[in-house]
mmCIF file of C-alpha atoms in Angstrom:
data_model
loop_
_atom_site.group_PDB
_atom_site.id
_atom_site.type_symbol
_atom_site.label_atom_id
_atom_site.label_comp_id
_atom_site.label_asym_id
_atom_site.label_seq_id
_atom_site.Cartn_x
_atom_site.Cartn_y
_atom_site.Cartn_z
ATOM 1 C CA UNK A 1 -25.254 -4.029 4.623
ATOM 2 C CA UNK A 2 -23.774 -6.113 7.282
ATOM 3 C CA UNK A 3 -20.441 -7.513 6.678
ATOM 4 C CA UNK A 4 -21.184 -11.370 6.697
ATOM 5 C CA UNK A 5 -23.389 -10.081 3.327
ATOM 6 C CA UNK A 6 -21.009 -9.112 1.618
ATOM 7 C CA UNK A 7 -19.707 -12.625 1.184
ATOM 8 C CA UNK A 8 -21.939 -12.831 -2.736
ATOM 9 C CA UNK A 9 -24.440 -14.745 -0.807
ATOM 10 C CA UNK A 10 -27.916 -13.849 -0.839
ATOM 11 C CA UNK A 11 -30.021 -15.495 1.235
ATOM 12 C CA UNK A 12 -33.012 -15.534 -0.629
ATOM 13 C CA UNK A 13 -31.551 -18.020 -2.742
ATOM 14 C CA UNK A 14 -30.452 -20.173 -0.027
ATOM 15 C CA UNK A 15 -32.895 -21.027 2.694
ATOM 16 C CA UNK A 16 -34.458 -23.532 0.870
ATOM 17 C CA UNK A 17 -31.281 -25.419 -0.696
ATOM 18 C CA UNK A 18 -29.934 -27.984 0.579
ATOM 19 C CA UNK A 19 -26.290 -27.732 1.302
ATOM 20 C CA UNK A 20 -25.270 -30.607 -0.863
ATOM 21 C CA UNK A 21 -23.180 -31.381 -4.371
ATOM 22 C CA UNK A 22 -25.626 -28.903 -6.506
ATOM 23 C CA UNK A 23 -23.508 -25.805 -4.649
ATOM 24 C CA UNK A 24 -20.572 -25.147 -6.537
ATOM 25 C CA UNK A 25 -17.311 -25.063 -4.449
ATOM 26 C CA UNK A 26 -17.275 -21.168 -4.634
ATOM 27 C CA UNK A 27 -20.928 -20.913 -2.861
ATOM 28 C CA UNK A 28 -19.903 -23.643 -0.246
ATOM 29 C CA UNK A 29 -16.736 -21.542 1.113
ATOM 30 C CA UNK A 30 -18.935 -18.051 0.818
ATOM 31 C CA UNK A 31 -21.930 -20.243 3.002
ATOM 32 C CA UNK A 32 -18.788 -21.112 5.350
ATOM 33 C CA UNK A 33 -16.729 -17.842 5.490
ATOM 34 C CA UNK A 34 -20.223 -16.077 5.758
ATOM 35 C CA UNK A 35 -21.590 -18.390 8.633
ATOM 36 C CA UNK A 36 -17.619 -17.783 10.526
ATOM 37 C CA UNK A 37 -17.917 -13.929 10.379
ATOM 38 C CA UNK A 38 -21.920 -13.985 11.072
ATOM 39 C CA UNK A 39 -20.384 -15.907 15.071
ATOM 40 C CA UNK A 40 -18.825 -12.559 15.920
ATOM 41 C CA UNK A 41 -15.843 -14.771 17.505
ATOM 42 C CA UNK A 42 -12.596 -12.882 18.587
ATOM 43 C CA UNK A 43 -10.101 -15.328 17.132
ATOM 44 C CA UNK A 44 -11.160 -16.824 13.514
ATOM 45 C CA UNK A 45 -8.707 -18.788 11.326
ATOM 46 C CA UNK A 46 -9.064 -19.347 7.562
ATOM 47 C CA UNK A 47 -7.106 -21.902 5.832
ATOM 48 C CA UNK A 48 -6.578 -20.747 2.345
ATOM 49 C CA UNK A 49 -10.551 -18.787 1.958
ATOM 50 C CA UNK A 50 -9.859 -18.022 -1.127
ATOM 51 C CA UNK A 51 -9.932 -21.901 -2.882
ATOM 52 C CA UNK A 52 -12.462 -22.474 -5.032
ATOM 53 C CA UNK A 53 -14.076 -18.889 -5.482
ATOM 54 C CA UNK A 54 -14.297 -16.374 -8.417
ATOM 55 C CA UNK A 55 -12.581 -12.975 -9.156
ATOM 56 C CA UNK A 56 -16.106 -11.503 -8.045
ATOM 57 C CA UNK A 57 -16.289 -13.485 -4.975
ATOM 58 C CA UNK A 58 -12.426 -12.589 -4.105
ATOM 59 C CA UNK A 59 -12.811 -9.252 -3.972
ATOM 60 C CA UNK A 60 -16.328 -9.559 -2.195
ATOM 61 C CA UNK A 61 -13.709 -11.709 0.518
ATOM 62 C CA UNK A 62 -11.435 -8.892 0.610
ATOM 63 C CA UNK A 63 -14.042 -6.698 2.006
ATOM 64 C CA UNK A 64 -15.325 -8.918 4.440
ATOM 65 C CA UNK A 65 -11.945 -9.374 6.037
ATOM 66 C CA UNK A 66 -11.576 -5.793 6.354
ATOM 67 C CA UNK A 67 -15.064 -5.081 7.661
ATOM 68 C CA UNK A 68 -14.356 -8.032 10.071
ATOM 69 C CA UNK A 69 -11.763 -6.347 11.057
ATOM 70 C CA UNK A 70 -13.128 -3.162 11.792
ATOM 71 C CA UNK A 71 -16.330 -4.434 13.802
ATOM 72 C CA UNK A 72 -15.123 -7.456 15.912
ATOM 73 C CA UNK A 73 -11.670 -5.974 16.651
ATOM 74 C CA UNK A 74 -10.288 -9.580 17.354
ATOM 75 C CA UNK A 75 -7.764 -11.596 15.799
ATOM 76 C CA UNK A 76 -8.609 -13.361 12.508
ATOM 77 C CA UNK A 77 -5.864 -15.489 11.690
ATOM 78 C CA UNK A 78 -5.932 -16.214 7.275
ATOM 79 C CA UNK A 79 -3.146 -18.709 5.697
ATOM 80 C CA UNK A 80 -2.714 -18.117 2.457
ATOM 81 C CA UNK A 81 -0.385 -17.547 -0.993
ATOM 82 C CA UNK A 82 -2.305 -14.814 -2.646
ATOM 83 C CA UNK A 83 -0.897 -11.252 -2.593
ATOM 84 C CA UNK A 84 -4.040 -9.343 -2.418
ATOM 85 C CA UNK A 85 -5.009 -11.068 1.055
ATOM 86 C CA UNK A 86 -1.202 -10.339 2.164
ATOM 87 C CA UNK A 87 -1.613 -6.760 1.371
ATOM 88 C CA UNK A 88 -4.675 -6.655 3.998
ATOM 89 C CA UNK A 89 -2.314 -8.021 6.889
ATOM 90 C CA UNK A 90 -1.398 -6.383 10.002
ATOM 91 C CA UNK A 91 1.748 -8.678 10.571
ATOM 92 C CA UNK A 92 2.844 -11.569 7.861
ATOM 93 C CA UNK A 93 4.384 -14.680 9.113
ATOM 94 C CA UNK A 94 6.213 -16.337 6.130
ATOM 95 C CA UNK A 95 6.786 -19.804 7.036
ATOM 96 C CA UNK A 96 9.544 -22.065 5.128
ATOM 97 C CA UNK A 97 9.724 -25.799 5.667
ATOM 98 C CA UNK A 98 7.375 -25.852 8.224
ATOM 99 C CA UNK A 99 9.795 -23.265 10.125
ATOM 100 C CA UNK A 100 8.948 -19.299 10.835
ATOM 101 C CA UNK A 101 11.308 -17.700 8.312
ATOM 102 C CA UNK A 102 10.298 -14.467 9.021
ATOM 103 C CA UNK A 103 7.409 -12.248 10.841
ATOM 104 C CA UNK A 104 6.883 -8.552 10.045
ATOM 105 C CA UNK A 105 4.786 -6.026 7.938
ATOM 106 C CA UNK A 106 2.973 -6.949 5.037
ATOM 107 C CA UNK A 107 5.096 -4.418 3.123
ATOM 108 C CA UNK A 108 8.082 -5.177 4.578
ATOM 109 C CA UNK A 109 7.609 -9.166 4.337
ATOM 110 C CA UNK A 110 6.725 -8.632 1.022
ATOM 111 C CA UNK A 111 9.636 -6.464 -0.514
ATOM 112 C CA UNK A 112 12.041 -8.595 1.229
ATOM 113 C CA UNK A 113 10.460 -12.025 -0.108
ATOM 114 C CA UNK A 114 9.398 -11.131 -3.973
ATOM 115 C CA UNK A 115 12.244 -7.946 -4.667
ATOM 116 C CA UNK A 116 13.957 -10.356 -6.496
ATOM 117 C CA UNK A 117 10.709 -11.506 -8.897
ATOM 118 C CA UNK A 118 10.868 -9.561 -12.266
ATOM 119 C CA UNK A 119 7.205 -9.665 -12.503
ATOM 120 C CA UNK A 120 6.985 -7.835 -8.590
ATOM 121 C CA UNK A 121 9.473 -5.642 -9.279
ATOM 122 C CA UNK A 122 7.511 -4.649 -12.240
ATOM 123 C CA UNK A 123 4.414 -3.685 -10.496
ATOM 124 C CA UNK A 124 5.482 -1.895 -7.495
#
């Protein structure tokens, strides 16, 4: 399975819908996160990918960032809040204000930023 299929689209389904208000919001960003990864480019930016999708589809997204990662070998560039897409980073840049606060390790960015959170220090 290719990794633009692994988005939870199958195309089946698709080819003869129209891309209009009967998609729900989930199955319009898989339709654009699939058709971004499908290009091949060597820089891709995602501006929060994870809006508007289900638990299923999430993890599905996981995957396709990582196997994205692994074929193109470029530079895919995600902004987001979530902690599971964090945890998939090479380097974090945690912005504050509209300022870089800090830039390192996913690990690292994370410890610093949450250590004080009961419910982080909990998990990890």
């Amino acid at each position: 399975m290719k990794y633009y299929q692994k988005s939870g689209l199958c195309a089946k389904e698709y080819v003869d819908r129209e891309i209009n208000d009967s998609l729900s919001g989930g199955e319009i960003k898989r339709i654009e996160i699939a058709t971004v990864a499908l290009r091949g480019a060597k820089l891709t930016i995602f501006d929060e990918p994870e809006a508007g999708i289900d638990l299923w589809s999430f993890s599905n997204l996981i995957k396709v960032f990582e196997k994205m990662r692994e074929i193109i070998k470029g530079t895919t560039l995600i902004i987001s809040h979530q902690e599971r897409i964090l945890n998939i980073a090479d380097e974090v840049i945690l912005m504050k204000g509209g300022k870089i606060e800090q830039i390192g390790q996913s690990k690292e960015i994370l410890n610093k930023t949450f250590a004080k959170t009961e419910c982080y220090k909990m998990r990890n």
